[in-house]
Coordinates of C-alpha atoms (C1' of nucleotides) in Angstrom, one line a residue:
Chain A
M21 CA -38.1 39.7 11.9
N22 CA -40.2 37.0 13.5
D23 CA -43.2 39.2 14.1
L24 CA -43.4 40.3 10.5
G25 CA -45.9 37.5 9.6
L26 CA -45.2 34.7 7.2
E27 CA -46.2 36.6 4.0
T28 CA -43.9 39.4 4.7
Q29 CA -41.1 37.1 5.6
R30 CA -41.7 35.1 2.5
A31 CA -41.6 38.2 0.3
E32 CA -38.4 39.3 2.0
L33 CA -36.8 35.9 1.5
A34 CA -37.9 35.9 -2.2
A35 CA -36.0 39.1 -2.6
I36 CA -32.7 37.9 -1.0
A37 CA -32.6 34.1 -1.6
P38 CA -35.4 32.8 -3.8
E39 CA -33.9 29.3 -4.1
L40 CA -34.7 28.7 -0.4
L41 CA -38.4 28.9 -1.2
E42 CA -38.2 25.7 -3.3
K43 CA -40.3 23.1 -1.8
I44 CA -38.3 20.1 -0.7
R45 CA -40.0 16.8 -1.2
H46 CA -38.1 14.4 0.9
D47 CA -38.5 11.0 -0.4
V48 CA -39.9 8.6 2.1
G49 CA -37.7 5.6 2.3
P50 CA -38.7 2.2 3.6
K51 CA -40.1 2.3 7.1
E52 CA -37.6 1.9 9.9
L53 CA -38.2 1.2 13.5
P54 CA -37.2 3.9 15.9
P55 CA -33.9 3.4 17.7
L56 CA -33.9 1.6 21.0
P57 CA -33.0 3.9 23.9
D58 CA -29.3 3.7 24.8
A59 CA -28.7 0.8 22.5
V60 CA -25.0 0.1 21.7
D61 CA -24.2 -1.9 18.6
A62 CA -23.2 -5.5 19.4
A63 CA -24.0 -5.1 23.0
V64 CA -27.8 -5.4 22.9
V65 CA -29.2 -8.4 24.8
L66 CA -32.9 -9.1 24.3
R67 CA -35.1 -11.9 25.5
L68 CA -38.1 -13.8 24.3
A69 CA -40.3 -15.1 27.1
P70 CA -42.9 -17.5 25.8
Y71 CA -45.1 -19.2 28.2
P72 CA -45.2 -22.8 27.0
S73 CA -48.9 -23.6 27.1
G74 CA -49.1 -24.2 23.4
P75 CA -47.6 -23.2 20.1
L76 CA -47.1 -19.5 19.3
H77 CA -49.9 -17.9 17.3
I78 CA -50.3 -14.8 15.2
G79 CA -51.2 -12.8 18.3
N80 CA -47.7 -13.4 19.7
A81 CA -46.1 -12.2 16.5
R82 CA -45.5 -8.7 17.6
A83 CA -43.3 -9.6 20.5
F84 CA -41.1 -12.1 18.7
V85 CA -40.8 -10.2 15.4
L86 CA -39.8 -6.9 17.2
N87 CA -37.3 -8.6 19.4
D88 CA -35.8 -10.4 16.5
A89 CA -35.7 -7.3 14.3
Y90 CA -34.0 -5.2 17.0
T91 CA -31.5 -8.0 17.8
K92 CA -30.5 -8.1 14.2
R93 CA -30.4 -4.4 13.8
Y94 CA -28.0 -4.0 16.7
H95 CA -26.1 -7.3 16.0
G96 CA -27.1 -8.3 19.5
K97 CA -28.1 -11.5 21.3
L98 CA -31.6 -12.8 21.7
L99 CA -32.2 -15.3 24.5
L100 CA -35.1 -17.7 24.4
V101 CA -36.2 -17.9 28.0
F102 CA -39.1 -20.2 28.6
D103 CA -41.3 -18.6 31.2
D104 CA -42.2 -22.0 32.6
T105 CA -43.0 -21.1 36.2
I106 CA -45.8 -23.3 37.3
G107 CA -48.6 -21.1 35.9
S108 CA -52.2 -21.6 36.9
E109 CA -54.8 -24.3 36.8
E110 CA -56.5 -22.4 33.9
K111 CA -53.2 -22.1 32.0
P112 CA -51.3 -25.3 32.5
L113 CA -47.9 -25.9 31.0
L114 CA -47.8 -28.4 28.1
P115 CA -44.7 -30.6 27.7
E116 CA -44.9 -30.6 23.9
A117 CA -45.3 -26.8 23.8
F118 CA -41.6 -26.2 24.3
D119 CA -40.8 -27.8 20.9
Q120 CA -43.9 -26.3 19.3
V121 CA -42.7 -22.8 20.3
K122 CA -39.2 -23.4 18.9
E123 CA -40.6 -24.9 15.7
G124 CA -42.8 -21.8 15.2
L125 CA -39.9 -19.4 15.9
E126 CA -37.6 -21.3 13.5
W127 CA -40.2 -21.1 10.8
A128 CA -40.6 -17.4 11.5
G129 CA -36.9 -16.9 11.0
V130 CA -36.3 -15.8 14.5
E131 CA -32.7 -16.3 15.4
Y132 CA -32.4 -16.9 19.1
G133 CA -29.2 -17.9 20.8
E134 CA -29.1 -19.5 24.2
V135 CA -32.2 -21.3 25.4
L136 CA -33.0 -21.0 29.1
Y137 CA -35.8 -22.3 31.3
K138 CA -37.2 -20.4 34.3
S139 CA -37.7 -23.8 35.9
D140 CA -34.0 -24.3 36.0
R141 CA -33.5 -21.1 37.8
I142 CA -35.7 -21.4 40.8
P143 CA -32.8 -21.7 43.3
L144 CA -31.6 -18.3 42.0
H145 CA -35.0 -16.8 42.7
Y146 CA -34.9 -18.3 46.2
E147 CA -31.6 -16.6 46.8
W148 CA -32.8 -13.3 45.8
A149 CA -36.0 -13.8 47.7
E150 CA -34.0 -14.3 50.9
K151 CA -32.0 -11.2 50.2
L152 CA -35.2 -9.3 49.8
L153 CA -36.8 -10.7 52.9
A154 CA -33.8 -9.8 54.9
T155 CA -34.3 -6.2 54.1
G156 CA -37.7 -6.2 55.6
E157 CA -39.2 -5.0 52.4
A158 CA -41.2 -8.1 51.8
Y159 CA -43.1 -10.4 54.0
V160 CA -44.8 -13.8 54.2
C161 CA -48.6 -13.3 54.3
E162 CA -51.0 -16.0 55.4
C163 CA -54.2 -14.3 54.4
D164 CA -56.3 -16.1 51.9
A165 CA -56.8 -14.8 48.4
E166 CA -60.1 -13.3 49.2
T167 CA -58.9 -11.4 52.3
L168 CA -55.9 -10.2 50.5
R169 CA -58.0 -8.8 47.7
K170 CA -60.4 -7.1 50.1
N171 CA -57.6 -5.5 52.1
R172 CA -56.1 -4.3 48.9
E173 CA -59.3 -2.7 47.9
A174 CA -59.7 -1.1 51.4
M175 CA -56.0 0.0 51.4
R176 CA -55.7 -1.9 54.6
A177 CA -52.5 -3.6 55.8
C178 CA -52.8 -7.0 57.4
V179 CA -51.1 -8.2 60.5
H180 CA -48.3 -10.0 58.6
R181 CA -47.1 -6.8 57.1
I182 CA -45.7 -5.7 60.4
Q183 CA -44.2 -8.9 61.7
D184 CA -40.5 -8.8 62.2
V185 CA -37.9 -10.0 59.8
D186 CA -36.9 -13.1 61.8
E187 CA -40.5 -14.2 61.9
T188 CA -40.9 -13.7 58.2
I189 CA -37.7 -15.6 57.4
A190 CA -39.0 -18.5 59.6
M191 CA -42.2 -18.5 57.7
W192 CA -40.4 -18.5 54.4
K193 CA -38.4 -21.5 55.5
A194 CA -41.6 -23.2 56.5
M195 CA -43.0 -22.5 53.0
L196 CA -40.0 -24.1 51.4
A197 CA -40.2 -27.0 53.9
G198 CA -43.7 -27.7 52.7
E199 CA -45.5 -26.7 55.9
Y200 CA -48.0 -24.6 53.9
G201 CA -50.4 -25.9 51.4
E202 CA -51.6 -24.1 48.3
G203 CA -53.2 -20.8 49.1
E204 CA -52.0 -20.8 52.7
A205 CA -49.0 -18.4 52.4
V206 CA -47.5 -16.0 49.9
V207 CA -44.5 -13.7 49.8
R208 CA -45.6 -10.1 49.2
L209 CA -43.6 -7.0 48.4
K210 CA -44.1 -4.0 50.5
T211 CA -45.0 -1.3 48.1
D212 CA -47.7 0.9 49.6
M213 CA -51.1 -0.3 50.7
A214 CA -52.4 3.2 50.0
H215 CA -50.8 3.5 46.6
P216 CA -53.3 5.3 44.3
N217 CA -52.9 2.4 41.8
P218 CA -54.8 -0.5 43.3
A219 CA -52.8 -2.8 41.1
F220 CA -49.7 -1.7 43.0
R221 CA -50.6 -2.6 46.6
D222 CA -48.3 -5.2 48.1
R223 CA -48.2 -7.6 45.2
V224 CA -47.5 -11.3 45.5
L225 CA -44.0 -12.5 44.6
F226 CA -44.1 -16.2 45.5
R227 CA -46.9 -18.6 46.1
V228 CA -47.3 -22.3 46.9
A229 CA -48.3 -24.6 44.0
V230 CA -48.1 -28.3 44.5
R231 CA -48.6 -29.3 40.9
E232 CA -46.3 -31.3 38.8
H233 CA -44.1 -29.4 36.4
P234 CA -43.3 -31.0 33.0
R235 CA -39.6 -30.4 33.4
V236 CA -38.8 -30.4 37.1
G237 CA -41.6 -32.5 38.4
T238 CA -42.4 -31.9 42.0
R239 CA -39.0 -30.6 43.0
Y240 CA -40.4 -27.2 44.0
R241 CA -43.6 -26.2 45.7
V242 CA -42.8 -22.5 46.1
W243 CA -42.9 -20.7 42.7
P244 CA -42.1 -17.1 41.8
M245 CA -44.5 -14.9 40.0
L246 CA -43.6 -13.4 36.7
E247 CA -42.6 -10.0 38.1
F248 CA -40.1 -11.4 40.6
S249 CA -38.6 -14.0 38.4
W250 CA -37.9 -11.4 35.8
A251 CA -36.5 -8.9 38.2
V252 CA -33.9 -11.6 39.0
D253 CA -33.3 -12.9 35.5
D254 CA -33.3 -9.6 33.6
A255 CA -30.5 -8.5 35.9
L256 CA -28.6 -11.8 36.0
L257 CA -28.8 -12.4 32.3
G258 CA -27.7 -8.9 31.5
I259 CA -30.8 -8.0 29.5
T260 CA -30.4 -4.5 28.0
H261 CA -33.9 -4.0 26.8
V262 CA -37.2 -5.5 27.6
L263 CA -39.7 -5.2 24.7
R264 CA -43.1 -6.1 26.0
G265 CA -46.7 -5.4 25.4
K266 CA -48.1 -2.5 27.3
D267 CA -50.4 -4.8 29.2
L268 CA -47.2 -5.5 31.2
V269 CA -46.3 -1.9 32.2
M270 CA -47.0 -2.6 35.9
E271 CA -44.4 -5.3 35.8
D272 CA -41.8 -2.6 35.0
L273 CA -42.7 -0.9 38.2
M274 CA -42.4 -4.0 40.2
E275 CA -39.1 -5.0 38.7
T276 CA -37.8 -1.5 39.3
R277 CA -39.0 -1.4 42.8
I278 CA -37.2 -4.7 43.5
W279 CA -34.0 -3.5 42.0
D280 CA -34.2 -0.3 44.0
I281 CA -34.4 -2.3 47.2
L282 CA -31.6 -4.7 46.3
Q283 CA -29.5 -1.9 44.8
V284 CA -29.1 -3.5 41.4
D285 CA -27.3 -1.3 39.0
R286 CA -27.4 -3.1 35.8
R287 CA -31.0 -2.7 34.6
P288 CA -32.6 -3.1 31.2
R289 CA -34.6 -0.3 29.6
F290 CA -38.3 -1.0 29.1
V291 CA -39.9 -0.5 25.8
H292 CA -43.6 -1.2 25.2
F293 CA -45.8 -1.7 22.2
G294 CA -49.6 -1.6 22.0
I295 CA -52.0 -4.6 22.0
L296 CA -52.4 -6.3 18.6
R297 CA -55.8 -7.7 17.9
F298 CA -57.3 -9.2 14.8
K299 CA -60.7 -8.3 13.5
D300 CA -63.2 -11.2 13.6
L301 CA -60.7 -13.4 15.3
E302 CA -60.5 -14.6 18.8
L303 CA -57.2 -16.1 19.7
S304 CA -57.1 -18.4 22.7
K305 CA -54.5 -21.1 23.3
S306 CA -56.6 -22.7 26.0
R307 CA -59.7 -22.7 23.9
Y308 CA -58.1 -24.3 20.8
R309 CA -56.3 -26.7 22.9
K310 CA -59.6 -27.9 24.3
E311 CA -61.1 -28.1 20.9
I312 CA -58.2 -30.1 19.5
A313 CA -58.6 -32.6 22.4
E314 CA -62.3 -32.8 21.6
G315 CA -61.5 -33.5 18.0
R316 CA -63.2 -30.3 16.8
L317 CA -60.0 -29.0 15.4
T318 CA -57.6 -31.2 13.4
G319 CA -54.5 -30.3 15.3
I320 CA -52.1 -27.5 16.2
D321 CA -51.9 -26.5 12.6
D322 CA -55.6 -26.3 12.0
P323 CA -56.2 -23.0 10.2
R324 CA -58.7 -22.0 12.8
T325 CA -56.0 -21.9 15.5
W326 CA -53.9 -19.2 13.8
T327 CA -50.8 -20.8 15.1
L328 CA -47.5 -20.2 13.2
Q329 CA -47.8 -23.9 12.2
S330 CA -51.2 -23.2 10.7
L331 CA -49.9 -20.2 8.8
R332 CA -47.1 -22.3 7.4
R333 CA -49.6 -24.9 6.3
R334 CA -51.6 -22.3 4.4
G335 CA -48.6 -21.1 2.6
I336 CA -48.1 -17.8 4.4
R337 CA -44.5 -16.7 4.1
P338 CA -42.6 -15.9 7.3
A339 CA -41.4 -12.7 5.6
A340 CA -44.9 -11.6 5.0
L341 CA -45.7 -12.0 8.7
R342 CA -42.6 -10.1 9.5
E343 CA -43.4 -7.2 7.2
F344 CA -46.9 -7.2 8.4
V345 CA -45.9 -6.8 12.1
L346 CA -43.1 -4.3 11.4
S347 CA -45.5 -2.1 9.6
F348 CA -47.1 -1.3 13.0
G349 CA -43.9 0.0 14.3
L350 CA -43.4 0.4 18.0
S351 CA -46.5 2.5 18.5
L352 CA -48.4 2.3 21.8
N353 CA -51.7 2.4 20.0
D354 CA -53.8 -0.6 20.6
I355 CA -54.6 -1.8 17.1
E356 CA -57.1 -4.1 15.5
V357 CA -56.3 -5.2 12.0
P358 CA -58.0 -7.5 9.6
A359 CA -56.2 -10.6 8.4
E360 CA -56.6 -9.2 4.9
T361 CA -53.6 -6.9 5.6
L362 CA -51.4 -9.9 6.2
Y363 CA -52.8 -11.5 3.0
A364 CA -51.9 -8.4 1.0
E365 CA -48.3 -8.7 2.2
N366 CA -48.2 -12.4 1.5
R367 CA -49.8 -12.0 -2.0
K368 CA -47.0 -9.7 -3.0
M369 CA -44.5 -12.4 -2.1
I370 CA -46.1 -15.5 -3.4
D371 CA -47.7 -14.2 -6.6
K372 CA -44.6 -14.5 -8.8
D373 CA -43.8 -18.0 -7.6
A374 CA -47.3 -19.4 -7.7
N375 CA -48.1 -21.2 -11.0
R376 CA -51.6 -21.1 -12.2
Y377 CA -53.9 -24.1 -12.3
F378 CA -57.6 -24.8 -12.8
F379 CA -59.6 -26.0 -9.8
V380 CA -63.3 -26.6 -10.2
P381 CA -65.1 -26.8 -6.9
D382 CA -68.4 -28.7 -6.8
P383 CA -68.2 -29.7 -10.5
V384 CA -71.1 -30.1 -13.0
V385 CA -70.7 -32.2 -16.1
V386 CA -71.1 -30.3 -19.4
E387 CA -71.2 -32.1 -22.8
I388 CA -70.2 -29.8 -25.6
A389 CA -72.0 -30.4 -28.9
G390 CA -70.3 -29.7 -32.1
L391 CA -66.8 -29.5 -30.7
P392 CA -64.0 -30.1 -33.3
P393 CA -61.7 -32.9 -32.4
I394 CA -59.2 -31.5 -29.9
E395 CA -57.2 -33.5 -27.4
R396 CA -55.3 -30.9 -25.5
V397 CA -54.8 -27.2 -25.1
K398 CA -51.9 -25.2 -23.8
A399 CA -51.9 -22.5 -21.1
P400 CA -49.1 -20.5 -19.5
L401 CA -47.9 -21.6 -16.1
H402 CA -47.8 -18.0 -15.1
P403 CA -49.2 -15.2 -17.3
D404 CA -46.6 -12.7 -16.2
F405 CA -43.6 -15.0 -16.9
P406 CA -44.1 -16.6 -20.3
G407 CA -40.6 -18.0 -20.1
R408 CA -41.7 -20.3 -17.4
G409 CA -43.4 -22.3 -20.0
V410 CA -46.8 -23.8 -20.6
R411 CA -48.9 -26.5 -19.2
E412 CA -50.9 -28.9 -21.3
I413 CA -54.5 -29.5 -20.3
P414 CA -56.3 -32.5 -21.8
A415 CA -59.5 -31.3 -23.5
G416 CA -62.6 -33.0 -24.9
S417 CA -66.3 -32.7 -25.4
K418 CA -67.0 -33.7 -21.8
V419 CA -65.8 -31.2 -19.4
E420 CA -66.7 -30.2 -15.8
V421 CA -67.2 -26.7 -14.5
A422 CA -67.9 -25.2 -11.1
R423 CA -71.5 -25.3 -10.1
E424 CA -71.4 -21.7 -9.1
D425 CA -70.2 -20.7 -12.6
F426 CA -72.7 -23.0 -14.2
T427 CA -75.6 -21.5 -12.3
K428 CA -74.4 -18.0 -13.0
F429 CA -73.8 -18.3 -16.7
R430 CA -76.2 -21.0 -17.8
G431 CA -77.6 -20.2 -21.2
Q432 CA -75.0 -17.6 -21.9
E433 CA -71.9 -17.7 -24.0
V434 CA -68.8 -18.1 -21.9
R435 CA -65.2 -19.0 -22.7
L436 CA -63.7 -22.1 -21.3
K437 CA -60.5 -20.4 -20.6
D438 CA -57.6 -21.3 -22.9
F439 CA -60.0 -23.6 -24.8
C440 CA -63.1 -22.5 -26.6
N441 CA -66.4 -20.6 -26.4
V442 CA -69.6 -22.3 -25.7
V443 CA -73.2 -21.5 -24.7
L444 CA -73.2 -23.0 -21.3
D445 CA -75.6 -25.8 -20.3
H446 CA -75.6 -29.4 -19.5
R447 CA -75.5 -29.9 -23.2
A448 CA -73.4 -26.9 -24.2
R449 CA -73.2 -25.6 -27.8
F450 CA -69.8 -25.0 -29.3
I451 CA -69.4 -21.5 -30.8
S452 CA -65.8 -20.9 -31.7
M453 CA -62.2 -21.4 -30.7
A454 CA -60.7 -17.9 -30.8
N455 CA -60.4 -15.9 -27.7
K456 CA -63.2 -13.4 -27.0
E457 CA -64.0 -10.7 -24.6
I458 CA -66.6 -12.7 -22.7
P459 CA -66.6 -14.1 -19.2
K460 CA -64.0 -16.8 -18.8
I461 CA -64.5 -19.8 -16.5
Q462 CA -62.2 -22.7 -15.5
W463 CA -62.9 -26.2 -16.5
V464 CA -61.4 -29.7 -16.3
T465 CA -61.3 -33.1 -18.0
H466 CA -59.8 -36.1 -16.4
G467 CA -59.6 -34.0 -13.2
V468 CA -58.0 -35.1 -10.0
Q469 CA -60.0 -35.1 -6.8
T470 CA -59.0 -32.1 -4.9
H471 CA -59.8 -30.9 -1.4
L472 CA -59.2 -27.4 -0.5
V473 CA -59.2 -26.8 3.2
M474 CA -60.5 -23.3 3.9
P475 CA -59.4 -21.0 6.8
D476 CA -62.7 -21.7 8.6
G477 CA -62.0 -25.4 8.6
T478 CA -64.6 -26.3 5.9
E479 CA -63.4 -28.1 2.8
S480 CA -64.1 -27.1 -0.8
R481 CA -64.2 -30.3 -2.8
G482 CA -63.8 -30.6 -6.5
L483 CA -61.6 -31.5 -9.4
S484 CA -58.5 -29.9 -10.7
E485 CA -56.5 -30.3 -13.9
P486 CA -54.4 -33.5 -14.1
L487 CA -51.1 -31.7 -13.7
V488 CA -52.1 -30.7 -10.1
G489 CA -51.7 -34.4 -9.3
S490 CA -48.0 -34.2 -10.0
L491 CA -47.4 -31.1 -7.8
K492 CA -45.1 -31.4 -4.8
V493 CA -46.0 -30.9 -1.2
D494 CA -45.2 -27.3 -0.2
D495 CA -45.8 -26.0 -3.7
V496 CA -47.8 -22.8 -3.5
V497 CA -50.1 -22.3 -6.5
Q498 CA -52.9 -20.1 -7.6
F499 CA -56.1 -21.8 -8.5
E500 CA -57.4 -19.3 -10.9
R501 CA -60.3 -17.2 -9.7
V502 CA -60.3 -19.2 -6.5
G503 CA -57.1 -18.1 -4.7
F504 CA -53.7 -19.1 -3.6
A505 CA -53.2 -22.4 -1.8
R506 CA -50.4 -24.5 -0.5
I507 CA -50.2 -28.2 -1.6
D508 CA -50.4 -30.2 1.5
H509 CA -50.7 -33.8 0.4
V510 CA -50.6 -35.6 -2.9
S511 CA -51.6 -39.2 -3.5
K512 CA -52.9 -41.1 -6.5
A513 CA -56.4 -40.7 -5.2
E514 CA -56.5 -37.1 -4.4
V515 CA -54.7 -33.8 -3.7
R516 CA -55.2 -31.9 -0.5
A517 CA -54.4 -28.2 -0.5
Y518 CA -54.8 -25.4 2.1
F519 CA -56.3 -22.2 1.1
A520 CA -54.2 -19.1 1.8
H521 CA -56.2 -16.2 0.5
R522 CA -57.5 -14.8 -2.7
Chain B
rG3 C1' -64.6 3.0 40.6
rC4 C1' -59.1 3.7 40.8
rU5 C1' -54.2 3.8 38.1
rC6 C1' -51.7 4.1 33.6
rC7 C1' -51.5 4.5 28.3
rC8 C1' -53.4 6.0 23.5
rG9 C1' -56.4 9.3 20.0
rU10 C1' -53.8 11.4 12.0
rA11 C1' -58.6 8.8 6.1
rG12 C1' -62.8 2.4 6.6
rU13 C1' -58.0 0.0 8.5
rC14 C1' -52.6 0.4 9.8
rU15 C1' -48.9 3.9 9.8
rA16 C1' -45.1 8.6 9.0
rG17 C1' -44.9 13.4 11.1
rU18 C1' -45.7 15.2 17.5
rC19 C1' -39.9 15.2 21.6
rC20 C1' -36.8 20.2 18.8
rG21 C1' -44.1 24.7 16.1
rG22 C1' -43.1 27.0 9.8
rU23 C1' -40.5 23.2 3.1
rC24 C1' -47.5 19.4 6.3
rA25 C1' -52.2 23.3 1.0
rA26 C1' -50.3 16.2 6.0
rG27 C1' -46.5 11.3 3.2
rG28 C1' -46.9 5.8 2.7
rA29 C1' -49.6 1.0 2.8
rU30 C1' -54.1 -1.4 2.6
rC31 C1' -59.3 -1.1 1.5
rG32 C1' -63.0 1.3 -1.9
rG33 C1' -64.2 4.0 -7.0
rG34 C1' -62.6 4.7 -12.2
rG35 C1' -59.3 3.6 -16.3
rC36 C1' -55.2 0.8 -18.9
rC37 C1' -53.1 -3.9 -19.5
rU38 C1' -54.0 -9.0 -19.1
rU39 C1' -57.4 -15.5 -22.2
rU40 C1' -58.1 -15.4 -13.8
rC41 C1' -62.3 -12.2 -9.9
rG42 C1' -54.4 -12.6 -9.4
rA43 C1' -50.4 -9.4 -10.5
rG44 C1' -48.7 -4.7 -12.8
rC45 C1' -49.5 0.5 -14.3
rC46 C1' -52.4 5.2 -14.0
rU47 C1' -56.1 7.8 -11.5
rC48 C1' -59.9 9.5 -7.9
rA49 C1' -61.9 9.6 -3.0
rG50 C1' -60.7 9.8 2.0
rA51 C1' -57.7 12.1 8.2
rC52 C1' -54.9 15.7 12.3
rG53 C1' -61.4 13.5 18.3
rC54 C1' -63.8 18.3 20.4
rG55 C1' -63.3 23.1 22.8
rG56 C1' -60.3 26.9 24.6
rG57 C1' -55.4 29.1 25.1
rU58 C1' -50.0 30.5 23.7
rU59 C1' -47.8 32.2 18.9
rC60 C1' -46.9 36.1 13.2
rG61 C1' -47.8 30.7 12.6
rA62 C1' -50.2 24.6 16.1
rA63 C1' -51.1 17.7 13.9
rU64 C1' -46.9 19.4 16.8
rC65 C1' -46.8 23.3 23.0
rC66 C1' -50.5 24.2 27.5
rC67 C1' -55.5 23.5 29.8
rG68 C1' -60.3 21.3 29.8
rC69 C1' -63.5 17.8 27.7
rC70 C1' -64.8 13.5 25.0
rG71 C1' -63.6 8.6 23.1
rG72 C1' -60.8 4.0 23.1
rG73 C1' -57.6 0.4 25.5
rA74 C1' -54.9 -2.0 29.4
rG75 C1' -54.1 -3.2 34.6
rC76 C1' -56.4 -3.7 39.4
rA77 C1' -55.0 -12.9 39.7
rC78 C1' -51.7 -16.7 44.9
rC79 C1' -51.9 -16.4 35.3
rA80 C1' -48.3 -15.0 32.0

RNA sequence: GCUCCCGUAGUCUAGUCCGGUCAAGGAUCGGGGCCUUUCGAGCCUCAGACGCGGGUUCGAAUCCCGCCGGGAGCACCA
C-alpha cells in the first residue's frame, strides 16, 4: 500500500472512505508554553536569582516572567533568592537594589514566596566546600589570575592540582583565616585541564574578596562563585527546575559535576531560553547607574533606563510586558525585538481605558476672524464608548495650535476638531461649523501648561485642554494624534505626563 | 581559535522529537479598503518564509550528511 504513491492512495481512499479526505482545520488556540520536563503539579519549585546591582529592567523580563508563569501553571513555589555574593569591582552590590528589585517584581505581578539571600548562606557553602575538598576533587590554587588563564589556554595543570588533600585543606583553612589577600588563592574544581571546551578547565569555585558587603559587612572574605553557590542551594532548597538564559549553560555542567562528586540525588532539571535583546537599545545597569549619579538621568525610573519602574511610569501595563515575553515562548533562539512589539501589546490593553484629550505641543496663537459667538464645545471622552460621556472644551476666537500643524496646513482649510473649520493662519478665517472631510487638528483655549516626557528623555512642552488639569496621577490618556501617556504629576501650574507610545 | 547552541516572512512565533490533513498557522510591521470629527481602536483585504547543497523515502520544514550564517561561553562577574 505504501509504495503506491500518494495519488493512488488518495484515489483508493476516496473510493472507500471519502470523508477522511476532508481537510481538518484545527483552530489555533492561545499560545501555550511547552510543559516543563518531569513537572508534577503542586510540586514544582522554581527560583528567581536577581543580582542586586540595580533595579530590574526589561532585559531581565524573560527570566522572571517565565519563572512566574510556570510557577502559576503548576501551582508551585517561586523562591526569590538574591544572588548577592560579593560580585566584582565592576558590578558592585547596591544596598537599595534589594528593594528596587522587589518593587519591580511586585509591579510585574510576579508572586514569589520566600525571600532568601545568598549572603546568609555562606556557612552552608563552606560546609559543602569542605566536603568537596575532602574528596580530592578540588584544590586550593595560588596561581595569579594571569598564570591561571595561560595554563588553562595551554591545557597545563599547575603544581597545586597535585598537592595532597591535607595540604589543600590546610590552605583552605588559611584562606578562611585571612592569610591570603585578594587574588592570592582560589578554590578550583578538578574537571579536566585538557577538556575540549576551554571554558571547562578547572574553574574557580571560591575566591578571596575583602570588600564590604551591604548586608553582612566584612564577616566573610572567602566568597563562592555563582556555579558553586547554586550547586549547593539548588540542591538544598529543593529546586525542581532551573530556568535560565542559555548564556548560563556551562553553569549546568559545573553544578552537575559537583553533584556527581558529592553524590547528590535530588537535582533540578535545567531549562534554557535564548538571549533577548532590544533593537536600538543598549541595556546596562552599571551604565545607567553612573549616569544617574552624574545627574544625566533623572533616576531609576528615567525612561532611558528601561527599568520596570520606568515602564510603570510611562503607563506600560504589567500584563502587556507579560504577554510580550510569553509570546517568545521558550525557544533557544536568540532574538532581537523592537520595543514597538511591546507597545502593540500595551496599546491593546490601554486603548479602551484611555480617555481622549487635546494636547498642543509648541503652540502658536491663532485669531479666528468672523467666528460666531461660541463659548464651549463638546467632544466624546472616548469615541468608541459614547456612554462614557463628553468633555466640555472652552472655545473662543483666540486658540492655539501645534506649530507643526500650523506650518503644515498654513493657508489651507482645516477643521479644529470638534469645533469649526478655518483657513489656518495667524489670523485665521472662519469658514463653517459643520463637520467636513478635511484634515483635523487639535487646538486649545485657556490651556494648561503640559510637559510630556519622551522615552529619549526630552520633553515636549505645550498646552492641553483645561480638563487635563483635573486628571489624577496614574491616569492613562491618549493625547489625540500624539499618543498615549500616563499622568505623572498635576499641580495648579502645570501637568507632567510620560509618553508611552503612539 | 576552541566548545556549545540556534537558523520558518522585515520582526517574533506555531509546526520539527513521533515524515503525509503544511498548496506552512498566528502576531507584529507594511500596502489597499471600510468605519470613525485622532495619524488611536475596530473590521475586511493584499503582500511576504521553511539558510544552501546533497542523501533517505511513494512523500521532507520535519530524518541523515556536508556547507553557510547568527549567537553564547572561554572572568578570581552574575
